[in-house]
């Protein structure tokens, strides 16, 4: 830490003081209670990952804000699925490969509960809630009922023991259930045979099994270099969510308690029968006290000394709503979503503000889609799908053994984002294509489509329309932009003008 030398007016040294070059690195009175640590991310996770996971799950079970917010986040990340588009020049081979993939996705789930894109949603949900998900590869070449004898089993991160840390005799090390070789590469995962939280009684002596890393996909979001396990995405806001939940419950209980009292009748110390002005009581409460009836629209005259005070519980007024919104905005930002996505509240937005917010959120979603889900899940799955399809004889790919990379060149296409204003957005895309700023392929890809499939569908539709003698306003071959028919005479005149004829 640098030293500050203090001199008097004659240049004589008075004293030295130790100071920090950065205010955030100082230890003055303001920051003396700020406790920090320089521990690695893995050391921090090893003592917290289980607690973070269980607290997030408790909130998701009981807090509608968390439950709905995670579901909305998953729908934005996955939609109907992140699908592959093989980058092959041979169109017929590409069509055959895409057809085999389409047959396989319905059989991809080892448990048989959903298709491959449903597994993507399940994994994304676990990714947000628990911070990670484990996917096991299962291959059974004797199963002829499957299009490709290759299936996926999704496990929660609980199956990977964070407290399993060992030095092995072969020089490998196990850190938080993951085995690394001497070069620091993952070689295996040590997984519980059953979920450690299972309560059916048959896993009392639960142990771990060693699964080669090539048969495992470990999906989690990296936040620091060297990180080997994932943490719940709600970790930064767990305390705030818990406090907000308690505050909201306390406010509800306070209002319920205040609503139980309609008013109070006061009388002097001598005592006056309270029924004199209201009529005789007709019943008593559980403690045998008289209940004084009060009817709407009456103006009773109270005896001298008697008074009625109505319950006027204190109210937080407009501060409550402002405080709640501020807390929810901080919570949404901490999770990575927007306030509107988290709460469904669209009362204070306009076209410009929601578009600006969505653009930033969609960029974050695209980052997760391509850098985490596609890279850690989809690419390894596609690689094993191709290997298994070749070995099982489900398809023939010329030259695959010599140059497999040619067949592994895949663009993973998430669902396109719905337009906030379809007319404005489509006109902008049209201008970009016509001005040469982007190709049609890119526009179609951003909407989740494949140019070859789209063009084939258009050609097929046009051929069918021509065969049946149908003409639609949307067919630019036969109608102008306004939907009017383009006659042969119009085309001849247009050609003459272009050629310069009189």
Short mmCIF file of N, CA, C and O in Angstrom, two decimals, residues 184-282:
data_model
loop_
_atom_site.label_atom_id
_atom_site.label_comp_id
_atom_site.label_asym_id
_atom_site.label_seq_id
_atom_site.Cartn_x
_atom_site.Cartn_y
_atom_site.Cartn_z
N UNK A 184 -5.62 -31.28 -15.90
CA UNK A 184 -6.75 -30.46 -15.50
C UNK A 184 -7.99 -30.65 -16.35
O UNK A 184 -8.93 -29.85 -16.27
N UNK A 185 -8.00 -31.70 -17.19
CA UNK A 185 -9.15 -31.99 -18.03
C UNK A 185 -10.13 -32.91 -17.30
O UNK A 185 -9.72 -33.79 -16.54
N UNK A 186 -11.42 -32.68 -17.54
CA UNK A 186 -12.44 -33.55 -16.93
C UNK A 186 -12.40 -34.92 -17.59
O UNK A 186 -12.46 -35.02 -18.82
N UNK A 187 -12.31 -35.96 -16.76
CA UNK A 187 -12.29 -37.32 -17.29
C UNK A 187 -13.47 -38.15 -16.82
O UNK A 187 -13.84 -39.13 -17.46
N UNK A 188 -14.10 -37.76 -15.69
CA UNK A 188 -15.22 -38.55 -15.18
C UNK A 188 -16.03 -37.74 -14.17
O UNK A 188 -15.56 -36.73 -13.63
N UNK A 189 -17.26 -38.21 -13.96
CA UNK A 189 -18.14 -37.64 -12.95
C UNK A 189 -18.53 -38.75 -11.97
O UNK A 189 -18.85 -39.87 -12.39
N UNK A 190 -18.48 -38.45 -10.67
CA UNK A 190 -18.87 -39.41 -9.64
C UNK A 190 -20.27 -39.01 -9.15
O UNK A 190 -20.43 -38.04 -8.41
N UNK A 191 -21.25 -39.79 -9.57
CA UNK A 191 -22.65 -39.44 -9.37
C UNK A 191 -23.33 -40.39 -8.40
O UNK A 191 -23.07 -41.60 -8.43
N UNK A 192 -24.22 -39.83 -7.56
CA UNK A 192 -25.05 -40.68 -6.73
C UNK A 192 -25.95 -41.54 -7.60
O UNK A 192 -26.50 -41.07 -8.61
N UNK A 193 -26.14 -42.80 -7.19
CA UNK A 193 -27.02 -43.69 -7.95
C UNK A 193 -28.46 -43.23 -7.89
O UNK A 193 -29.21 -43.38 -8.85
N UNK A 194 -28.85 -42.67 -6.76
CA UNK A 194 -30.20 -42.14 -6.58
C UNK A 194 -30.08 -40.70 -6.08
O UNK A 194 -29.04 -40.28 -5.58
N UNK A 195 -31.16 -39.97 -6.21
CA UNK A 195 -31.18 -38.60 -5.68
C UNK A 195 -30.97 -38.65 -4.17
O UNK A 195 -31.68 -39.38 -3.46
N UNK A 196 -30.00 -37.92 -3.63
CA UNK A 196 -29.72 -37.98 -2.18
C UNK A 196 -30.88 -37.50 -1.32
O UNK A 196 -30.90 -37.78 -0.11
N UNK A 197 -31.83 -36.80 -1.89
CA UNK A 197 -32.98 -36.34 -1.12
C UNK A 197 -34.18 -37.25 -1.21
O UNK A 197 -35.25 -36.92 -0.71
N UNK A 198 -34.02 -38.42 -1.86
CA UNK A 198 -35.13 -39.36 -1.99
C UNK A 198 -35.50 -39.91 -0.62
O UNK A 198 -34.64 -40.18 0.22
N UNK A 199 -36.79 -40.09 -0.37
CA UNK A 199 -37.26 -40.48 0.97
C UNK A 199 -38.07 -41.77 0.96
O UNK A 199 -38.82 -42.03 1.89
N UNK A 200 -37.90 -42.61 -0.07
CA UNK A 200 -38.68 -43.83 -0.13
C UNK A 200 -38.03 -44.99 0.63
O UNK A 200 -38.57 -46.08 0.68
N UNK A 201 -36.82 -44.77 1.16
CA UNK A 201 -36.24 -45.76 2.06
C UNK A 201 -35.31 -46.76 1.41
O UNK A 201 -34.66 -47.53 2.11
N UNK A 202 -35.19 -46.77 0.08
CA UNK A 202 -34.33 -47.77 -0.54
C UNK A 202 -32.93 -47.25 -0.85
O UNK A 202 -32.15 -47.93 -1.48
N UNK A 203 -32.62 -46.04 -0.43
CA UNK A 203 -31.30 -45.50 -0.72
C UNK A 203 -30.54 -45.14 0.56
O UNK A 203 -29.79 -44.18 0.59
N UNK A 204 -30.74 -45.93 1.59
CA UNK A 204 -30.09 -45.63 2.86
C UNK A 204 -28.57 -45.74 2.75
O UNK A 204 -27.84 -45.03 3.40
N UNK A 205 -28.09 -46.69 1.93
CA UNK A 205 -26.65 -46.86 1.75
C UNK A 205 -26.24 -46.38 0.36
O UNK A 205 -25.55 -47.07 -0.37
N UNK A 206 -26.72 -45.20 -0.01
CA UNK A 206 -26.48 -44.68 -1.35
C UNK A 206 -24.99 -44.46 -1.58
O UNK A 206 -24.26 -44.00 -0.70
N UNK A 207 -24.53 -44.85 -2.78
CA UNK A 207 -23.14 -44.66 -3.15
C UNK A 207 -23.04 -43.94 -4.47
O UNK A 207 -24.04 -43.56 -5.07
N UNK A 208 -21.81 -43.75 -4.94
CA UNK A 208 -21.60 -43.05 -6.20
C UNK A 208 -21.08 -44.02 -7.25
O UNK A 208 -20.47 -45.05 -6.93
N UNK A 209 -21.33 -43.70 -8.50
CA UNK A 209 -20.79 -44.45 -9.63
C UNK A 209 -19.96 -43.51 -10.49
O UNK A 209 -20.22 -42.31 -10.54
N UNK A 210 -18.95 -44.05 -11.14
CA UNK A 210 -18.04 -43.26 -11.97
C UNK A 210 -18.53 -43.33 -13.42
O UNK A 210 -18.64 -44.41 -14.00
N UNK A 211 -18.81 -42.17 -14.00
CA UNK A 211 -19.29 -42.09 -15.38
C UNK A 211 -18.28 -41.26 -16.17
O UNK A 211 -17.91 -40.16 -15.76
N UNK A 212 -17.82 -41.80 -17.29
CA UNK A 212 -16.84 -41.09 -18.12
C UNK A 212 -17.41 -39.75 -18.58
O UNK A 212 -18.59 -39.64 -18.93
N UNK A 213 -16.55 -38.76 -18.63
CA UNK A 213 -16.99 -37.40 -18.99
C UNK A 213 -17.55 -37.33 -20.40
O UNK A 213 -18.41 -36.50 -20.69
N UNK A 214 -17.08 -38.22 -21.30
CA UNK A 214 -17.57 -38.19 -22.67
C UNK A 214 -19.04 -38.61 -22.77
O UNK A 214 -19.67 -38.40 -23.80
N UNK A 215 -19.56 -39.22 -21.72
CA UNK A 215 -20.96 -39.65 -21.68
C UNK A 215 -21.82 -38.74 -20.81
O UNK A 215 -22.93 -39.12 -20.42
N UNK A 216 -21.31 -37.56 -20.50
CA UNK A 216 -22.01 -36.63 -19.61
C UNK A 216 -21.99 -35.23 -20.20
O UNK A 216 -20.97 -34.77 -20.73
N UNK A 217 -23.10 -34.54 -20.10
CA UNK A 217 -23.17 -33.09 -20.35
C UNK A 217 -23.43 -32.41 -19.02
O UNK A 217 -24.41 -32.73 -18.34
N UNK A 218 -22.57 -31.50 -18.65
CA UNK A 218 -22.73 -30.73 -17.41
C UNK A 218 -23.02 -29.29 -17.81
O UNK A 218 -22.13 -28.59 -18.30
N UNK A 219 -24.26 -28.85 -17.64
CA UNK A 219 -24.67 -27.54 -18.13
C UNK A 219 -24.75 -26.56 -16.96
O UNK A 219 -25.48 -26.81 -15.99
N UNK A 220 -24.01 -25.47 -17.03
CA UNK A 220 -24.08 -24.41 -16.02
C UNK A 220 -23.51 -23.13 -16.63
O UNK A 220 -22.78 -23.16 -17.62
N UNK A 221 -23.87 -22.00 -16.03
CA UNK A 221 -23.41 -20.69 -16.51
C UNK A 221 -22.14 -20.29 -15.79
O UNK A 221 -22.11 -20.23 -14.56
N UNK A 222 -21.11 -20.01 -16.56
CA UNK A 222 -19.84 -19.58 -15.99
C UNK A 222 -19.91 -18.11 -15.61
O UNK A 222 -20.40 -17.28 -16.38
N UNK A 223 -19.40 -17.79 -14.41
CA UNK A 223 -19.31 -16.40 -13.97
C UNK A 223 -17.88 -15.99 -13.65
O UNK A 223 -17.57 -14.80 -13.62
N UNK A 224 -16.99 -17.00 -13.39
CA UNK A 224 -15.59 -16.72 -13.10
C UNK A 224 -14.71 -17.77 -13.77
O UNK A 224 -15.12 -18.93 -13.89
N UNK A 225 -13.51 -17.39 -14.21
CA UNK A 225 -12.59 -18.38 -14.78
C UNK A 225 -12.27 -19.48 -13.78
O UNK A 225 -12.10 -19.23 -12.59
N UNK A 226 -12.18 -20.72 -14.27
CA UNK A 226 -11.85 -21.85 -13.40
C UNK A 226 -13.04 -22.44 -12.68
O UNK A 226 -12.89 -23.43 -11.95
N UNK A 227 -14.23 -21.90 -12.87
CA UNK A 227 -15.42 -22.40 -12.18
C UNK A 227 -15.79 -23.79 -12.71
O UNK A 227 -15.81 -24.03 -13.91
N UNK A 228 -16.11 -24.73 -11.79
CA UNK A 228 -16.43 -26.10 -12.20
C UNK A 228 -17.87 -26.50 -11.85
O UNK A 228 -18.34 -27.54 -12.31
N UNK A 229 -18.57 -25.72 -11.04
CA UNK A 229 -19.96 -26.01 -10.71
C UNK A 229 -20.78 -24.73 -10.85
O UNK A 229 -20.23 -23.61 -10.88
N UNK A 230 -22.09 -24.87 -10.96
CA UNK A 230 -22.95 -23.72 -11.14
C UNK A 230 -23.73 -23.37 -9.88
O UNK A 230 -24.01 -24.24 -9.06
N UNK A 231 -24.08 -22.11 -9.75
CA UNK A 231 -24.88 -21.64 -8.61
C UNK A 231 -26.23 -21.15 -9.12
O UNK A 231 -26.36 -20.71 -10.26
N UNK A 232 -27.23 -21.22 -8.27
CA UNK A 232 -28.56 -20.75 -8.62
C UNK A 232 -28.51 -19.31 -9.12
O UNK A 232 -27.80 -18.47 -8.56
N UNK A 233 -29.25 -19.02 -10.18
CA UNK A 233 -29.27 -17.67 -10.72
C UNK A 233 -29.94 -16.69 -9.75
O UNK A 233 -29.80 -15.48 -9.89
N UNK A 234 -30.66 -17.20 -8.77
CA UNK A 234 -31.33 -16.35 -7.80
C UNK A 234 -30.45 -16.04 -6.59
O UNK A 234 -30.89 -15.35 -5.67
N UNK A 235 -29.21 -16.56 -6.61
CA UNK A 235 -28.32 -16.38 -5.45
C UNK A 235 -28.15 -14.91 -5.05
O UNK A 235 -28.20 -14.59 -3.86
N UNK A 236 -27.97 -13.96 -5.99
CA UNK A 236 -27.77 -12.57 -5.57
C UNK A 236 -28.99 -11.92 -4.93
O UNK A 236 -28.87 -10.87 -4.29
N UNK A 237 -30.19 -12.52 -5.13
CA UNK A 237 -31.41 -11.87 -4.65
C UNK A 237 -32.19 -12.74 -3.67
O UNK A 237 -33.33 -12.41 -3.34
N UNK A 238 -31.60 -13.82 -3.19
CA UNK A 238 -32.33 -14.71 -2.28
C UNK A 238 -32.75 -13.99 -1.00
O UNK A 238 -33.90 -14.11 -0.55
N UNK A 239 -31.84 -13.25 -0.41
CA UNK A 239 -32.15 -12.55 0.84
C UNK A 239 -33.22 -11.48 0.58
O UNK A 239 -34.17 -11.33 1.35
N UNK A 240 -33.06 -10.76 -0.51
CA UNK A 240 -34.03 -9.71 -0.83
C UNK A 240 -35.41 -10.32 -1.11
O UNK A 240 -36.44 -9.77 -0.70
N UNK A 241 -35.46 -11.45 -1.79
CA UNK A 241 -36.73 -12.13 -2.05
C UNK A 241 -37.36 -12.61 -0.74
O UNK A 241 -38.58 -12.49 -0.54
N UNK A 242 -36.55 -13.14 0.14
CA UNK A 242 -37.07 -13.63 1.43
C UNK A 242 -37.63 -12.47 2.26
O UNK A 242 -38.72 -12.57 2.83
N UNK A 243 -36.88 -11.37 2.31
CA UNK A 243 -37.34 -10.20 3.07
C UNK A 243 -38.60 -9.60 2.45
O UNK A 243 -39.53 -9.20 3.17
N UNK A 244 -38.63 -9.53 1.12
CA UNK A 244 -39.82 -9.00 0.45
C UNK A 244 -41.03 -9.87 0.72
O UNK A 244 -42.13 -9.37 0.98
N UNK A 245 -40.83 -11.19 0.70
CA UNK A 245 -41.93 -12.12 0.96
C UNK A 245 -42.46 -11.92 2.38
O UNK A 245 -43.68 -11.90 2.61
N UNK A 246 -41.56 -11.78 3.34
CA UNK A 246 -41.98 -11.59 4.73
C UNK A 246 -42.70 -10.24 4.90
O UNK A 246 -43.71 -10.16 5.61
N UNK A 247 -42.17 -9.21 4.27
CA UNK A 247 -42.79 -7.89 4.38
C UNK A 247 -44.20 -7.91 3.79
O UNK A 247 -45.14 -7.36 4.37
N UNK A 248 -44.33 -8.54 2.62
CA UNK A 248 -45.64 -8.59 1.97
C UNK A 248 -46.64 -9.37 2.83
O UNK A 248 -47.81 -8.97 2.95
N UNK A 249 -46.19 -10.46 3.44
CA UNK A 249 -47.07 -11.22 4.32
C UNK A 249 -47.45 -10.40 5.55
O UNK A 249 -48.61 -10.43 6.00
N UNK A 250 -46.48 -9.68 6.12
CA UNK A 250 -46.76 -8.86 7.31
C UNK A 250 -47.77 -7.77 6.99
O UNK A 250 -48.67 -7.47 7.79
N UNK A 251 -47.66 -7.17 5.80
CA UNK A 251 -48.60 -6.13 5.41
C UNK A 251 -50.00 -6.71 5.23
O UNK A 251 -51.00 -6.08 5.62
N UNK A 252 -50.09 -7.90 4.67
CA UNK A 252 -51.38 -8.55 4.50
C UNK A 252 -52.01 -8.88 5.85
O UNK A 252 -53.21 -8.64 6.07
N UNK A 253 -51.22 -9.43 6.77
CA UNK A 253 -51.73 -9.76 8.10
C UNK A 253 -52.18 -8.51 8.84
O UNK A 253 -53.21 -8.50 9.52
N UNK A 254 -51.42 -7.41 8.69
CA UNK A 254 -51.79 -6.16 9.35
C UNK A 254 -53.14 -5.67 8.85
O UNK A 254 -54.00 -5.24 9.62
N UNK A 255 -53.35 -5.72 7.54
CA UNK A 255 -54.61 -5.27 6.97
C UNK A 255 -55.76 -6.18 7.38
O UNK A 255 -56.88 -5.72 7.62
N UNK A 256 -55.51 -7.48 7.43
CA UNK A 256 -56.56 -8.41 7.86
C UNK A 256 -56.96 -8.15 9.31
O UNK A 256 -58.15 -8.17 9.66
N UNK A 257 -55.95 -7.91 10.14
CA UNK A 257 -56.25 -7.63 11.55
C UNK A 257 -57.02 -6.33 11.72
O UNK A 257 -57.97 -6.25 12.51
N UNK A 258 -56.64 -5.29 10.94
CA UNK A 258 -57.33 -4.01 11.05
C UNK A 258 -58.77 -4.11 10.57
O UNK A 258 -59.67 -3.44 11.09
N UNK A 259 -59.00 -4.97 9.56
CA UNK A 259 -60.35 -5.09 9.00
C UNK A 259 -61.31 -5.82 9.93
O UNK A 259 -62.53 -5.78 9.72
N UNK A 260 -60.81 -6.46 10.96
CA UNK A 260 -61.68 -7.19 11.87
C UNK A 260 -62.42 -6.28 12.84
O UNK A 260 -63.37 -6.70 13.50
N UNK A 261 -62.00 -5.04 12.96
CA UNK A 261 -62.61 -4.10 13.89
C UNK A 261 -63.35 -3.02 13.10
O UNK A 261 -62.74 -2.25 12.37
N UNK A 262 -64.68 -2.98 13.26
CA UNK A 262 -65.46 -1.95 12.59
C UNK A 262 -65.41 -0.63 13.33
O UNK A 262 -65.45 0.44 12.73
N UNK A 263 -65.34 -0.69 14.65
CA UNK A 263 -65.31 0.53 15.46
C UNK A 263 -65.31 0.19 16.94
O UNK A 263 -65.31 -0.98 17.33
N UNK A 264 -65.33 1.22 17.80
CA UNK A 264 -65.27 1.04 19.24
C UNK A 264 -66.29 1.97 19.90
O UNK A 264 -66.46 3.12 19.48
N UNK A 265 -66.97 1.45 20.93
CA UNK A 265 -67.91 2.26 21.71
C UNK A 265 -67.25 2.58 23.03
O UNK A 265 -66.81 1.70 23.76
N UNK A 266 -67.15 3.88 23.32
CA UNK A 266 -66.56 4.32 24.58
C UNK A 266 -67.66 4.87 25.48
O UNK A 266 -68.64 5.46 25.01
N UNK A 267 -67.51 4.67 26.75
CA UNK A 267 -68.48 5.15 27.72
C UNK A 267 -67.75 5.60 28.97
O UNK A 267 -66.60 5.20 29.20
N UNK A 268 -68.37 6.46 29.76
CA UNK A 268 -67.71 6.95 30.98
C UNK A 268 -67.52 5.82 31.98
O UNK A 268 -68.09 4.74 31.86
N UNK A 269 -66.73 6.13 32.98
CA UNK A 269 -66.38 5.10 33.97
C UNK A 269 -67.60 4.55 34.69
O UNK A 269 -67.62 3.40 35.11
N UNK A 270 -68.64 5.35 34.85
CA UNK A 270 -69.82 4.89 35.59
C UNK A 270 -70.54 3.75 34.89
O UNK A 270 -71.21 2.93 35.51
N UNK A 271 -70.43 3.71 33.57
CA UNK A 271 -71.06 2.64 32.83
C UNK A 271 -72.45 3.01 32.36
O UNK A 271 -73.29 3.47 33.12
N UNK A 272 -72.71 2.83 31.08
CA UNK A 272 -74.03 3.06 30.48
C UNK A 272 -74.34 1.87 29.60
O UNK A 272 -73.46 1.34 28.91
N UNK A 273 -75.56 1.46 29.61
CA UNK A 273 -75.97 0.34 28.77
C UNK A 273 -75.83 0.75 27.29
O UNK A 273 -76.54 1.65 26.83
N UNK A 274 -74.91 0.15 26.51
CA UNK A 274 -74.69 0.59 25.13
C UNK A 274 -75.84 0.26 24.20
O UNK A 274 -75.90 0.77 23.09
N UNK A 275 -76.77 -0.56 24.63
CA UNK A 275 -77.88 -0.93 23.74
C UNK A 275 -78.99 0.09 23.74
O UNK A 275 -79.93 -0.02 22.97
N UNK A 276 -78.90 1.10 24.65
CA UNK A 276 -79.99 2.07 24.76
C UNK A 276 -80.23 2.81 23.46
O UNK A 276 -81.36 3.07 23.07
N UNK A 277 -79.14 3.19 22.76
CA UNK A 277 -79.29 3.98 21.56
C UNK A 277 -79.47 3.14 20.30
O UNK A 277 -80.01 3.60 19.31
N UNK A 278 -79.04 1.88 20.37
CA UNK A 278 -79.05 1.06 19.15
C UNK A 278 -80.14 -0.01 19.17
O UNK A 278 -80.33 -0.72 18.19
N UNK A 279 -80.81 -0.16 20.27
CA UNK A 279 -81.75 -1.26 20.39
C UNK A 279 -81.13 -2.37 21.20
O UNK A 279 -79.94 -2.44 21.40
N UNK A 280 -81.96 -3.25 21.66
CA UNK A 280 -81.45 -4.32 22.51
C UNK A 280 -80.61 -5.31 21.70
O UNK A 280 -80.89 -5.58 20.54
N UNK A 281 -79.56 -5.83 22.37
CA UNK A 281 -78.71 -6.81 21.70
C UNK A 281 -79.45 -8.12 21.56
O UNK A 281 -80.29 -8.47 22.39
N UNK A 282 -79.12 -8.82 20.47
CA UNK A 282 -79.81 -10.07 20.20
C UNK A 282 -78.90 -11.28 20.40
O UNK A 282 -79.37 -12.42 20.34
#
